[in-house]
XYZ file of N, CA and C in Angstrom:
861
model
N -16.981 -1.217 -2.277
C -15.858 -1.254 -3.616
C -15.548 -2.555 -4.275
N -15.898 -2.231 -5.545
C -14.896 -3.929 -6.036
C -13.865 -3.377 -6.382
N -12.256 -4.351 -6.258
C -11.187 -2.949 -5.441
C -10.077 -4.743 -6.479
N -10.108 -4.222 -7.005
C -8.625 -5.327 -8.849
C -7.523 -4.833 -7.696
N -6.637 -6.149 -7.168
C -5.306 -6.282 -6.646
C -3.929 -6.472 -7.484
N -3.122 -6.129 -8.056
C -2.450 -6.752 -8.509
C -1.111 -6.770 -7.753
N -0.840 -8.027 -7.052
C 0.054 -7.884 -6.119
C 0.729 -9.330 -6.018
N 2.157 -9.788 -5.334
C 2.117 -11.033 -4.942
C 1.436 -11.679 -4.251
N 1.777 -13.085 -4.523
C 1.165 -13.868 -3.546
C 1.895 -15.125 -2.626
N 2.058 -15.283 -1.723
C 2.255 -16.498 -0.594
C 1.706 -17.425 -0.716
N 1.428 -18.306 -0.146
C 1.366 -19.651 0.111
C 0.962 -19.986 2.244
N 2.141 -19.262 2.197
C 2.682 -19.484 3.888
C 3.470 -17.900 4.609
N 2.286 -17.214 5.801
C 2.170 -16.346 6.140
C 1.816 -15.053 4.994
N 2.102 -13.021 5.102
C 0.746 -12.717 4.502
C 1.779 -11.626 4.296
N 1.825 -11.691 2.780
C 2.316 -10.315 2.323
C 1.600 -10.859 1.075
N 2.252 -9.300 0.818
C 1.164 -8.654 -1.197
C -0.035 -9.054 -1.371
N -1.154 -9.486 -1.817
C -2.323 -9.761 -1.560
C -2.358 -11.190 -0.713
N -1.825 -11.727 -0.889
C -1.589 -12.682 0.824
C -2.289 -12.200 2.021
N -1.806 -10.445 2.036
C -1.838 -9.469 3.504
C -2.991 -8.875 2.850
N -3.296 -8.374 2.016
C -4.113 -7.505 1.231
C -5.573 -7.292 1.699
N -5.749 -8.830 1.049
C -7.118 -9.223 0.770
C -8.468 -9.569 1.992
N -7.561 -9.935 2.583
C -9.009 -10.313 4.131
C -9.390 -8.623 4.241
N -7.963 -8.222 4.829
C -8.561 -6.537 5.493
C -9.802 -6.570 4.721
N -10.090 -5.984 3.550
C -10.140 -5.425 2.273
C -11.314 -6.063 2.636
N -11.824 -7.266 2.358
C -12.745 -8.547 2.818
C -13.187 -8.021 3.884
N -12.820 -8.048 4.674
C -13.516 -8.087 6.060
C -14.125 -6.242 6.606
N -13.545 -5.588 5.694
C -13.766 -4.365 5.611
C -15.378 -3.872 4.742
N -15.913 -5.190 4.149
C -16.948 -5.338 3.435
C -17.014 -4.765 1.105
N -15.810 -5.186 1.209
C -15.691 -5.039 -0.337
C -14.979 -6.254 -0.898
N -15.277 -6.093 -1.886
C -15.135 -7.103 -3.433
C -13.999 -6.824 -3.241
N -12.997 -8.062 -3.383
C -11.506 -8.027 -3.626
C -11.102 -9.034 -4.790
N -11.102 -8.497 -6.007
C -10.697 -9.604 -7.235
C -9.247 -9.633 -7.394
N -8.355 -10.564 -6.487
C -6.857 -10.615 -7.145
C -6.384 -11.370 -8.300
N -5.089 -10.351 -8.783
C -4.066 -11.226 -9.632
C -2.454 -11.016 -9.023
N -1.886 -12.379 -9.231
C -1.083 -12.723 -9.036
C 0.521 -12.409 -9.485
N 1.225 -11.116 -8.935
C 2.137 -11.144 -10.086
C 3.708 -11.976 -9.358
N 4.098 -12.413 -8.326
C 4.270 -14.014 -8.196
C 3.765 -14.711 -7.242
N 3.938 -16.519 -7.517
C 3.451 -17.416 -6.394
C 4.661 -17.692 -5.969
N 4.634 -17.539 -4.932
C 5.755 -18.296 -3.705
C 5.097 -19.233 -2.945
N 5.974 -19.611 -1.826
C 5.638 -20.172 -1.124
C 5.775 -19.528 0.268
N 6.921 -18.469 0.167
C 6.327 -17.692 2.015
C 7.847 -16.506 1.529
N 7.271 -15.025 1.376
C 7.904 -13.958 1.255
C 9.584 -14.260 1.375
N 10.286 -13.027 0.719
C 11.530 -13.576 -0.085
C 12.874 -13.506 1.490
N 12.277 -12.994 2.196
C 13.106 -12.546 3.878
C 13.621 -13.732 4.373
N 12.205 -14.990 4.073
C 13.774 -16.296 4.456
C 14.567 -17.005 3.683
N 15.375 -15.571 3.201
C 16.332 -17.129 2.224
C 15.957 -17.690 1.312
N 14.870 -18.628 1.342
C 14.839 -19.205 0.656
C 13.046 -19.302 -0.458
N 13.004 -19.651 -1.023
C 11.355 -20.129 -1.354
C 11.301 -20.621 -2.539
N 10.043 -21.611 -3.151
C 10.031 -21.793 -4.013
C 8.423 -21.307 -4.354
N 8.444 -21.982 -5.665
C 7.739 -21.092 -6.776
C 8.889 -20.131 -7.128
N 7.138 -19.151 -8.337
C 7.900 -18.104 -9.410
C 7.418 -17.104 -9.425
N 7.822 -16.250 -10.550
C 7.320 -14.714 -11.240
C 6.259 -15.199 -11.862
N 5.490 -14.639 -12.158
C 4.093 -14.801 -13.358
C 4.425 -13.873 -14.395
N 4.136 -14.195 -14.943
C 4.555 -13.743 -16.431
C 4.099 -12.707 -16.972
N 4.320 -11.195 -17.445
C 3.405 -9.832 -17.014
C 2.460 -10.832 -18.818
N 2.035 -11.392 -19.575
C 1.789 -12.139 -20.875
C 0.506 -13.045 -19.797
N 0.813 -13.508 -18.814
C -0.317 -14.238 -18.237
C -0.833 -13.089 -17.568
N -0.836 -12.327 -16.475
C -1.139 -11.450 -16.074
C -2.359 -10.254 -17.094
N -1.980 -10.454 -17.953
C -2.388 -9.629 -19.368
C -4.011 -10.583 -19.721
N -3.175 -11.959 -19.747
C -4.996 -12.709 -20.057
C -5.507 -12.545 -19.170
N -5.102 -12.292 -17.836
C -6.202 -12.741 -16.293
C -7.220 -11.488 -16.933
N -6.344 -9.967 -17.155
C -7.609 -9.484 -16.847
C -7.875 -9.267 -18.382
N -7.581 -9.157 -19.356
C -8.634 -9.575 -20.678
C -9.608 -10.452 -20.583
N -9.654 -11.712 -19.937
C -10.826 -11.980 -19.724
C -11.427 -11.995 -18.936
N -10.852 -11.624 -17.424
C -11.318 -10.967 -16.534
C -13.030 -9.243 -17.454
N -12.367 -8.726 -18.787
C -12.911 -8.028 -18.868
C -13.742 -8.455 -19.721
N -14.069 -9.638 -20.578
C -14.531 -10.334 -21.036
C -16.411 -10.696 -20.083
N -15.652 -10.759 -19.395
C -16.955 -11.424 -17.545
C -17.378 -10.085 -18.085
N -17.055 -8.833 -18.046
C -17.421 -7.554 -17.905
C -17.540 -6.851 -16.576
N -16.461 -7.401 -15.842
C -15.760 -7.508 -14.413
C -14.939 -6.182 -14.962
N -14.121 -5.368 -15.825
C -13.523 -4.090 -15.750
C -14.390 -3.001 -15.820
N -15.051 -3.028 -16.267
C -16.283 -2.112 -15.580
C -17.412 -1.811 -14.479
N -16.883 -2.843 -13.597
C -17.575 -2.590 -12.319
C -16.220 -2.318 -11.340
N -15.235 -1.860 -11.841
C -13.723 -2.109 -10.797
C -13.979 -0.554 -10.505
N -13.903 -0.352 -8.912
C -13.637 1.068 -8.891
C -11.864 1.295 -8.264
N -11.197 1.006 -8.101
C -9.637 1.075 -7.797
C -9.372 -0.534 -7.490
N -7.836 0.192 -8.689
C -6.904 -0.872 -8.831
C -5.408 -0.578 -8.139
N -5.124 -1.457 -6.968
C -4.366 -1.330 -6.578
C -2.679 -2.085 -6.224
N -1.665 -1.722 -6.697
C -1.216 -1.931 -7.147
C 0.013 -2.636 -6.325
N 1.016 -3.572 -6.687
C 2.335 -3.703 -5.284
C 3.329 -4.260 -5.837
N 3.832 -4.956 -5.153
C 5.399 -5.699 -5.412
C 5.326 -6.319 -7.113
N 6.080 -5.986 -7.473
C 5.827 -6.870 -9.150
C 6.214 -7.649 -9.846
N 7.059 -8.294 -8.933
C 8.102 -9.007 -9.580
C 8.965 -8.896 -10.895
N 8.524 -9.123 -12.119
C 9.422 -8.402 -12.978
C 9.031 -7.489 -13.618
N 10.154 -7.225 -14.233
C 10.007 -5.400 -14.757
C 9.262 -5.787 -15.695
N 9.051 -6.700 -16.187
C 7.553 -6.204 -17.545
C 5.924 -5.980 -17.033
N 5.722 -5.874 -15.578
C 4.390 -6.121 -15.556
C 4.456 -4.824 -15.931
N 5.497 -4.112 -14.746
C 4.170 -1.991 -15.816
C 3.738 -2.922 -16.215
N 3.670 -2.859 -17.582
C 3.111 -2.158 -18.515
C 1.903 -3.371 -18.628
N 1.833 -4.182 -17.944
C 0.711 -5.019 -18.037
C -0.429 -4.310 -16.424
N 0.611 -3.797 -15.960
C -0.758 -2.823 -14.672
C -1.597 -1.497 -15.115
N 0.103 -0.721 -16.318
C -0.373 0.382 -16.839
C -1.499 0.307 -17.721
N -1.709 -0.203 -18.594
C -2.656 -0.995 -19.658
C -3.482 -1.952 -18.795
N -3.648 -1.879 -17.798
C -5.109 -2.455 -16.919
C -5.522 -1.113 -16.375
N -4.702 -0.503 -15.986
C -5.282 0.897 -15.906
C -5.723 1.622 -16.514
N -5.677 1.723 -17.651
C -6.241 2.920 -18.779
C -7.756 2.025 -19.421
N -7.867 0.573 -19.783
C -8.894 -0.274 -19.577
C -9.724 0.346 -18.344
N -9.485 -0.280 -17.253
C -10.756 0.418 -16.201
C -10.746 1.420 -16.128
N -10.063 2.528 -16.616
C -10.481 4.590 -16.134
C -11.218 4.942 -18.068
N -11.248 3.526 -18.684
C -11.799 3.931 -20.135
C -13.059 2.976 -19.560
N -13.276 2.409 -19.475
C -14.889 1.871 -18.474
C -15.700 2.431 -18.172
N -14.278 2.680 -16.131
C -15.290 3.753 -15.577
C -14.148 4.758 -15.140
N -14.696 6.016 -14.978
C -14.188 7.259 -15.671
C -13.747 7.050 -13.783
N -14.334 6.721 -13.152
C -14.407 7.482 -12.165
C -13.812 6.627 -11.062
N -12.623 4.897 -11.475
C -12.116 4.269 -10.908
C -10.982 5.289 -10.582
N -9.883 4.981 -10.053
C -8.923 5.681 -9.395
C -7.576 4.094 -9.662
N -6.400 4.807 -9.050
C -5.090 3.927 -9.473
C -4.378 4.221 -7.918
N -3.901 3.335 -6.837
C -3.255 3.190 -6.021
C -2.015 2.158 -6.383
N -0.351 3.227 -6.282
C 0.645 2.255 -6.412
C 1.085 2.146 -5.080
N 1.576 1.165 -4.644
C 2.594 1.173 -3.258
C 3.678 0.682 -4.275
N 4.889 1.609 -4.164
C 6.191 1.745 -4.689
C 6.679 0.630 -4.387
N 6.414 -0.327 -4.476
C 7.783 -0.780 -3.303
C 8.880 -1.441 -3.827
N 9.537 -0.959 -3.229
C 11.267 -1.045 -3.761
C 12.745 -1.578 -2.451
N 11.852 -1.324 -1.643
C 13.220 -1.778 -1.030
C 12.882 -0.783 0.827
N 13.419 -0.369 1.586
C 13.451 0.474 2.364
C 15.183 0.653 3.038
N 15.213 1.392 3.971
C 16.282 2.193 4.354
C 17.400 0.868 5.106
N 16.675 0.408 5.408
C 17.756 -0.817 6.443
C 18.226 -2.441 5.340
N 17.702 -2.248 4.244
C 17.836 -2.994 3.540
C 18.600 -2.421 2.859
N 18.159 -1.331 1.758
C 17.964 -1.029 0.521
C 17.102 -1.634 -0.293
N 17.894 -1.900 -1.960
C 16.522 -1.523 -3.313
C 16.823 -3.479 -2.658
N 14.914 -3.432 -3.133
C 15.343 -5.313 -3.021
C 14.566 -6.010 -4.112
N 14.398 -5.287 -5.601
C 13.567 -5.163 -6.184
C 14.880 -5.631 -7.536
N 14.269 -5.680 -8.562
C 15.103 -6.139 -9.564
C 15.150 -4.448 -10.131
N 16.560 -3.708 -9.937
C 16.917 -2.631 -11.115
C 16.200 -1.787 -11.382
N 15.770 -2.295 -12.313
C 14.928 -1.874 -13.639
C 13.328 -1.415 -12.832
N 13.374 -2.086 -11.685
C 12.053 -1.840 -10.877
C 11.729 -0.020 -10.365
N 12.166 0.271 -9.779
C 13.023 1.615 -9.100
C 12.684 2.728 -10.701
N 13.045 2.586 -11.680
C 13.489 3.716 -12.786
C 12.155 3.519 -12.991
N 11.347 2.107 -13.485
C 9.987 2.479 -14.144
C 8.590 2.949 -13.109
N 9.414 2.546 -12.033
C 7.824 3.203 -10.817
C 7.874 4.356 -11.549
N 9.539 5.388 -11.129
C 9.257 6.882 -11.079
C 9.123 7.264 -12.183
N 9.434 6.915 -13.411
C 9.193 7.152 -14.424
C 7.765 6.834 -16.082
N 7.172 6.127 -14.944
C 6.400 5.984 -15.885
C 4.872 5.259 -15.444
N 5.057 4.705 -14.111
C 3.785 4.094 -12.867
C 3.097 5.108 -12.043
N 4.025 5.984 -11.847
C 3.740 6.267 -10.226
C 3.164 7.989 -11.223
N 3.723 8.442 -12.330
C 2.959 9.056 -12.817
C 1.424 9.094 -13.533
N 1.142 7.545 -13.260
C 0.020 7.497 -13.489
C -1.086 6.839 -12.701
N -0.895 6.833 -11.452
C -1.247 6.764 -9.805
C -2.012 7.600 -10.068
N -3.003 7.342 -9.000
C -3.922 8.776 -8.577
C -3.589 8.573 -6.957
N -2.878 7.653 -6.203
C -2.700 7.491 -4.710
C -1.213 6.693 -5.011
N -0.158 7.371 -4.084
C 0.024 5.888 -4.207
C 1.448 6.128 -2.412
N 1.812 4.965 -1.873
C 1.991 4.692 -0.615
C 3.837 4.397 -0.101
N 4.689 5.081 -0.616
C 6.052 5.084 -0.629
C 6.445 4.749 0.909
N 7.141 4.062 1.554
C 7.910 4.100 2.313
C 8.285 5.600 2.299
N 9.640 5.987 3.926
C 10.704 7.270 3.706
C 11.475 6.719 2.944
N 12.160 6.111 1.822
C 13.425 5.190 1.714
C 12.712 5.455 -0.181
N 11.331 5.178 -0.407
C 10.693 4.853 -1.160
C 11.336 6.127 -1.960
N 9.960 6.856 -1.172
C 10.044 8.503 -1.277
C 10.835 9.314 -1.866
N 11.935 9.189 -0.754
C 13.089 10.041 -1.766
C 13.391 9.206 -2.913
N 13.171 7.906 -3.575
C 14.068 7.648 -4.914
C 13.097 8.512 -5.590
N 11.853 8.036 -5.283
C 10.833 8.497 -6.548
C 11.345 10.052 -6.422
N 11.045 11.406 -4.917
C 11.214 12.551 -5.530
C 13.029 12.923 -5.583
N 13.733 12.318 -5.981
C 15.170 12.525 -6.706
C 15.474 13.182 -5.110
N 15.858 13.393 -3.961
C 16.301 13.935 -3.428
C 16.209 13.287 -1.836
N 16.752 13.969 -0.335
C 17.316 13.526 -0.077
C 15.909 13.413 1.498
N 15.532 12.792 1.842
C 14.937 12.578 3.007
C 14.887 11.879 4.381
N 15.351 13.377 5.198
C 15.382 12.947 6.398
C 14.270 13.669 7.505
N 14.102 14.861 7.311
C 13.782 15.953 8.449
C 12.238 16.376 8.343
N 11.400 16.724 8.169
C 9.513 16.463 8.544
C 10.071 17.221 6.895
N 10.473 18.953 7.767
C 10.453 19.480 6.104
C 10.898 18.946 4.578
N 12.131 18.215 4.710
C 11.912 16.989 3.410
C 10.818 16.431 3.385
N 10.153 15.320 4.616
C 9.662 14.541 3.545
C 7.875 15.272 3.288
N 8.142 16.587 3.798
C 6.412 17.089 2.680
C 7.531 17.529 0.976
N 8.744 17.978 1.406
C 8.692 18.827 -0.011
C 8.963 17.336 -0.730
N 9.035 16.117 -0.298
C 9.168 15.466 -1.324
C 7.760 14.676 -1.939
N 7.016 14.923 -0.535
C 5.936 14.766 -0.969
C 5.311 15.483 -2.940
N 4.533 17.216 -2.491
C 4.948 18.096 -3.085
C 5.813 17.256 -4.707
N 6.908 17.116 -4.640
C 7.477 16.945 -5.631
C 6.656 15.823 -6.171
N 6.756 14.865 -5.418
C 5.976 13.261 -6.836
C 4.403 13.569 -6.615
N 3.754 14.617 -6.215
C 2.404 14.758 -6.407
C 2.704 16.213 -7.399
N 3.732 16.089 -7.617
C 3.774 17.638 -9.113
C 3.939 16.428 -9.969
N 4.242 14.930 -9.668
C 4.490 13.790 -11.227
C 2.942 13.515 -11.287
N 1.977 13.473 -10.385
C 0.649 13.478 -11.680
C 0.174 12.718 -10.277
N 0.419 12.066 -8.387
C -1.156 11.465 -8.096
C -1.519 12.504 -7.152
N -3.091 12.352 -6.737
C -3.429 13.579 -6.259
C -3.220 13.012 -5.260
N -2.751 12.582 -4.296
C -2.759 12.181 -2.672
C -1.077 10.968 -2.705
N -0.659 11.491 -1.456
C 0.707 10.054 -0.326
C 0.431 9.886 0.637
N 0.476 8.961 0.850
C 0.573 8.207 2.558
C 2.661 8.147 2.345
N 3.041 8.387 3.530
C 4.603 7.989 3.339
C 3.579 7.307 4.353
N 4.239 5.988 3.902
C 4.256 5.009 5.762
C 4.737 4.285 7.111
N 6.372 5.405 6.321
C 6.893 4.852 8.222
C 7.356 6.685 7.616
N 7.666 7.410 8.466
C 7.759 8.503 9.149
C 9.530 8.323 10.164
N 10.250 8.329 9.175
C 11.973 8.452 10.834
C 12.475 9.885 10.963
N 12.260 10.852 11.505
C 12.655 11.955 11.487
C 14.442 11.893 12.865
N 15.006 12.778 13.121
C 15.462 13.191 14.257
C 14.956 13.593 15.047
N 13.684 14.828 15.169
C 13.405 15.456 15.845
C 12.185 14.684 16.180
N 11.669 13.715 16.090
C 10.716 12.733 16.600
C 10.652 12.407 17.599
N 9.354 11.959 18.548
C 9.606 12.222 19.871
C 9.997 10.559 20.615
N 10.537 10.188 21.048
C 11.098 8.866 21.405
C 10.490 7.806 21.751
N 10.387 6.632 21.002
C 10.074 5.322 20.676
C 7.949 5.312 20.033
N 8.430 6.023 18.840
C 7.207 6.435 18.223
C 8.374 6.742 17.094
N 7.462 5.984 15.602
C 6.592 6.184 14.574
C 5.983 6.676 14.304
N 5.912 7.034 13.048
C 5.137 8.158 12.493
C 4.796 8.015 11.069
N 3.133 8.470 11.215
C 3.365 8.329 9.458
C 2.337 9.318 8.076
N 2.289 9.982 7.535
C 2.382 11.234 6.517
C 0.860 10.943 5.764
N 0.166 12.262 5.510
C -1.475 12.009 4.219
C -0.594 13.220 3.944
N -0.803 13.254 2.519
C -1.271 14.789 1.991
C -2.090 14.287 1.272
N -2.984 15.049 0.637
C -3.412 16.317 -0.649
C -3.623 17.110 -0.753
N -4.320 17.490 -2.095
C -4.469 19.108 -2.231
C -5.463 19.700 -1.089
N -5.769 19.264 -0.259
C -6.658 19.578 1.098
C -5.843 20.175 2.061
N -4.670 20.068 1.721
C -4.008 19.958 4.072
C -2.974 17.930 3.874
N -2.196 18.294 4.594
C -1.344 17.142 5.340
C -1.422 17.407 6.551
N -1.040 16.012 6.978
C -1.384 14.844 8.214
C -0.525 14.262 8.653
N -0.178 14.042 10.252
C 0.902 13.487 10.566
C 0.446 13.118 11.662
N 1.075 11.665 11.873
C 0.557 10.819 13.116
C 1.351 9.865 13.592
N 1.213 10.318 14.886
C 2.840 8.894 15.533
C 1.789 7.685 16.415
N 2.212 6.647 16.942
C 2.717 5.912 17.681
C 3.441 4.912 18.447
N 3.442 4.856 19.397
C 3.986 3.801 20.094
C 4.949 3.074 19.102
N 6.621 3.049 18.582
C 7.557 1.936 18.047
C 6.920 0.620 19.021
N 6.605 -0.347 18.111
C 7.329 -1.639 18.499
C 8.364 -2.815 18.085
N 9.149 -3.268 18.860
C 10.718 -2.881 17.300
C 10.403 -4.093 17.559
N 10.254 -4.200 16.631
C 10.314 -5.446 15.714
C 9.938 -5.638 14.413
N 10.288 -6.543 13.318
C 10.038 -6.355 11.950
C 8.628 -7.156 11.490
N 7.706 -6.211 10.788
C 6.453 -7.706 10.423
C 6.179 -7.358 8.782
N 6.991 -8.448 8.031
C 7.329 -8.253 7.297
C 5.515 -8.708 6.670
N 5.153 -7.415 5.194
C 3.605 -7.541 4.695
C 2.563 -6.101 5.662
N 3.864 -5.624 6.335
C 2.915 -4.788 7.293
C 2.419 -3.261 6.179
N 3.240 -3.480 5.222
C 2.867 -2.006 4.466
C 2.515 -2.385 3.524
N 2.120 -3.919 3.310
C 0.858 -3.804 1.977
C -0.616 -3.954 2.951
N -0.755 -4.217 4.314
C -2.016 -3.938 4.862
C -1.927 -2.253 5.128
N -0.888 -1.491 5.144
C -1.272 -0.304 5.261
C -1.373 0.085 4.364
N -1.218 0.271 2.816
C -1.384 0.253 1.463
C -3.050 -0.178 1.518
N -3.212 -0.766 1.472
C -5.030 -1.625 1.372
C -5.464 -0.783 2.162
N -5.281 -0.971 3.301
C -6.566 -0.219 4.588
C -6.509 0.933 3.404
N -5.369 1.804 4.159
C -5.065 3.770 3.591
C -6.399 3.754 2.186
N -5.680 2.672 1.347
C -6.739 3.282 -0.152
C -7.531 2.880 -0.187
N -8.215 2.072 0.750
C -10.397 1.480 1.055
C -10.786 2.900 1.949
N -10.014 3.900 2.946
C -10.429 4.353 3.576
C -10.821 5.710 2.848
N -9.707 5.674 2.178
C -8.996 7.363 1.438
C -10.661 7.392 -0.138
N -10.721 5.792 -0.577
C -11.692 5.833 -1.436
C -12.689 5.991 -1.441
N -12.886 5.640 -0.235
C -14.915 5.930 -0.068
C -15.095 7.345 -0.029
N -14.109 8.475 0.004
C -14.423 9.950 0.363
C -13.085 10.765 -0.652
N -12.875 10.194 -1.853
C -11.976 10.357 -2.351
C -12.249 11.712 -3.088
N -11.352 13.661 -2.714
C -11.931 14.554 -3.890
C -12.578 15.359 -2.633
N -12.758 14.486 -1.390
C -13.344 15.673 -0.155
C -12.653 16.052 0.991
N -12.797 16.925 1.483
C -11.804 17.924 1.957
C -11.796 16.591 3.599
N -10.484 16.912 4.044
C -10.391 15.591 5.328
C -9.810 14.424 4.867
N -10.446 13.734 3.360
C -10.831 12.836 3.320
C -8.738 11.552 3.861
N -8.029 12.343 3.319
C -6.375 11.942 3.938
C -6.784 11.820 5.094
N -7.374 12.861 6.153
C -6.834 13.102 7.418
C -7.923 11.979 8.315
N -9.282 11.925 7.879
C -9.628 10.128 8.106
C -9.571 8.581 8.394
N -8.379 8.532 6.540
C -8.497 7.837 6.166
C -6.302 7.553 7.162
N -6.132 8.104 7.357
C -4.235 8.169 8.001
C -5.171 7.570 9.932
N -6.514 8.535 10.126
C -6.533 8.509 11.492
C -7.123 6.582 12.097
N -7.609 6.051 10.882
C -8.618 5.198 10.897
C -7.894 3.798 10.155
N -6.354 4.106 9.203
C -5.407 3.027 9.331
C -4.868 2.678 10.179
N -3.678 3.965 10.722
C -3.143 3.612 11.667
C -3.626 3.070 12.713
N -5.066 3.566 13.214
C -5.412 2.428 14.441
C -4.990 1.153 14.099
N -5.977 0.723 12.662
C -6.038 -0.685 12.711
C -4.387 -1.276 12.887
N -3.629 -0.446 12.271
C -2.060 -0.923 12.131
C -1.619 -1.371 13.077
N -2.007 0.067 13.370
C -1.081 -0.735 15.621
C -1.169 -1.721 16.258
N -2.668 -2.006 16.093
C -3.411 -3.060 17.002
C -3.464 -4.501 16.069
N -2.720 -4.365 15.309
C -3.104 -5.818 14.167
C -0.899 -5.724 14.803
N -0.060 -5.284 14.910
C 1.322 -4.975 14.973
C 1.612 -5.533 16.329
N 0.313 -4.533 17.233
C 0.364 -5.151 18.787
C 0.471 -6.038 18.988
N -0.915 -7.118 18.098
C -1.193 -8.060 18.527
C 0.111 -9.464 17.749
N 0.617 -8.708 17.074
C 1.591 -10.048 16.378
C 2.779 -9.789 17.332
N 3.220 -8.606 17.402
C 4.294 -8.369 19.154
C 3.872 -9.509 20.224
N 2.423 -9.341 20.557
C 2.359 -9.895 21.654
C 2.308 -12.032 21.478
N 1.965 -11.909 19.942
C 2.151 -13.531 20.201
C 3.451 -13.805 19.716
N 4.750 -12.867 19.489
C 5.918 -13.259 19.621
C 5.553 -14.392 18.314
N 4.875 -13.773 17.186
C 5.455 -14.599 16.007
C 5.936 -13.444 14.692
N 6.299 -14.290 13.936
C 7.385 -13.663 12.679
C 6.155 -13.273 11.603
N 5.099 -13.937 11.715
C 4.305 -13.751 10.113
C 3.402 -13.199 11.321
N 2.637 -11.725 10.147
C 1.332 -11.181 10.676
C -0.026 -11.708 11.291
N 0.006 -11.292 12.587
C -1.652 -12.432 12.750
C -2.962 -11.622 12.304
N -2.859 -11.816 10.908
C -3.844 -10.596 9.771
C -5.088 -11.459 10.095
N -5.279 -12.666 10.812
C -6.633 -13.228 10.773
C -7.620 -13.733 12.278
N -6.680 -13.564 13.330
C -6.644 -13.286 14.954
C -7.086 -11.917 14.710
N -6.533 -10.678 14.031
C -6.575 -9.385 14.520
C -7.606 -8.769 14.036
N -8.485 -9.539 13.293
C -9.518 -8.936 12.002
C -10.584 -7.718 12.686
N -10.923 -8.545 14.076
C -11.693 -7.209 14.964
C -11.400 -5.580 14.372
N -9.787 -5.924 14.414
C -8.697 -4.152 14.167
C -9.611 -3.490 13.105
N -10.103 -4.182 12.052
C -10.101 -2.965 10.616
C -11.399 -2.788 11.284
N -12.265 -3.341 11.939
C -13.853 -3.389 11.706
C -14.456 -1.865 12.490
N -12.977 -2.278 13.813
C -13.883 -1.707 14.644
C -12.364 -1.289 16.112
N -11.034 -0.867 15.743
C -10.162 -0.688 16.282
C -10.195 0.101 17.453
N -9.607 -0.497 18.922
C -10.076 0.614 20.105
C -8.846 1.297 20.828
N -7.733 1.624 19.812
C -6.849 2.135 20.026
C -6.703 2.963 19.140
N -7.377 4.275 19.910
C -7.285 5.985 18.775
C -6.413 6.682 18.793
N -6.303 7.270 17.129
C -4.905 8.390 17.774
C -5.113 9.029 16.170
N -5.091 9.991 17.231
C -5.170 11.994 16.540
C -4.284 12.114 15.288
N -4.355 11.798 14.219
C -3.746 12.398 13.264
C -3.608 14.434 13.666
N -2.220 15.016 13.289
C -1.567 16.501 13.817
C -1.674 17.165 12.280
N -2.204 18.061 11.730
C -2.440 19.382 11.126
C -1.274 19.726 10.699
N -0.308 19.320 9.448
C 0.764 19.941 8.943
C 0.861 21.512 8.601
N -0.132 21.177 7.549
C -0.211 22.496 6.701
C -2.241 22.834 6.143
């Protein structure tokens, strides 16, 4: 597949496109990154160099790619951290251009806003834009549980609430939802879960919880799930298959990073886990 990925870039470490591109390439996909920010490192360090990239520059890059005939070859558009509030228009215009040239192309939106521990860490205008304009244009969205609750406009803590919020988001337009972190009071101790749903059903998978924070893990998760799901888009069982494959790869990547005691994802060192993970997890069908 040809994947056009509109996300942030960091020179040091792995978040945004710096996290998503290599795993997708390792899976055999062609990836064309377009950057929304150009930073030295992710902002979790508290200090960084670089700056956001203007929406006009993003649009200019996409327009020039269209002149090369590239947009007609795009199978999937993937967007993540947007940087500025004006990037939404550039992304939506890109998706419209791609789909006009290739009606079979799909759009994945990773609605990066924040998380339950840190709260919202983006420009306050971005969550509103995501909910009102960007997510309704997406075929697949990959929020964490905090972001899911915001998009659905409801509290999300139990499994039933999570499923209800997924349904609410799908009613906005997306045909599939991946919830990259499910936290619920009745989950098995020492585990963390992910949930995937589309028109054919919903599945939940659990893995052991590794006690550390890994910036960029959501970006890799969204990229891997997008690749696996898009290859089987519209087919029964696609969500389950993509969920299981993504979970296996992500667990091994995080395990490798935790064992190394590293702050940044060991993205290159764990590369075989994207293609041939050895630790497999079975997803449970919820409906």
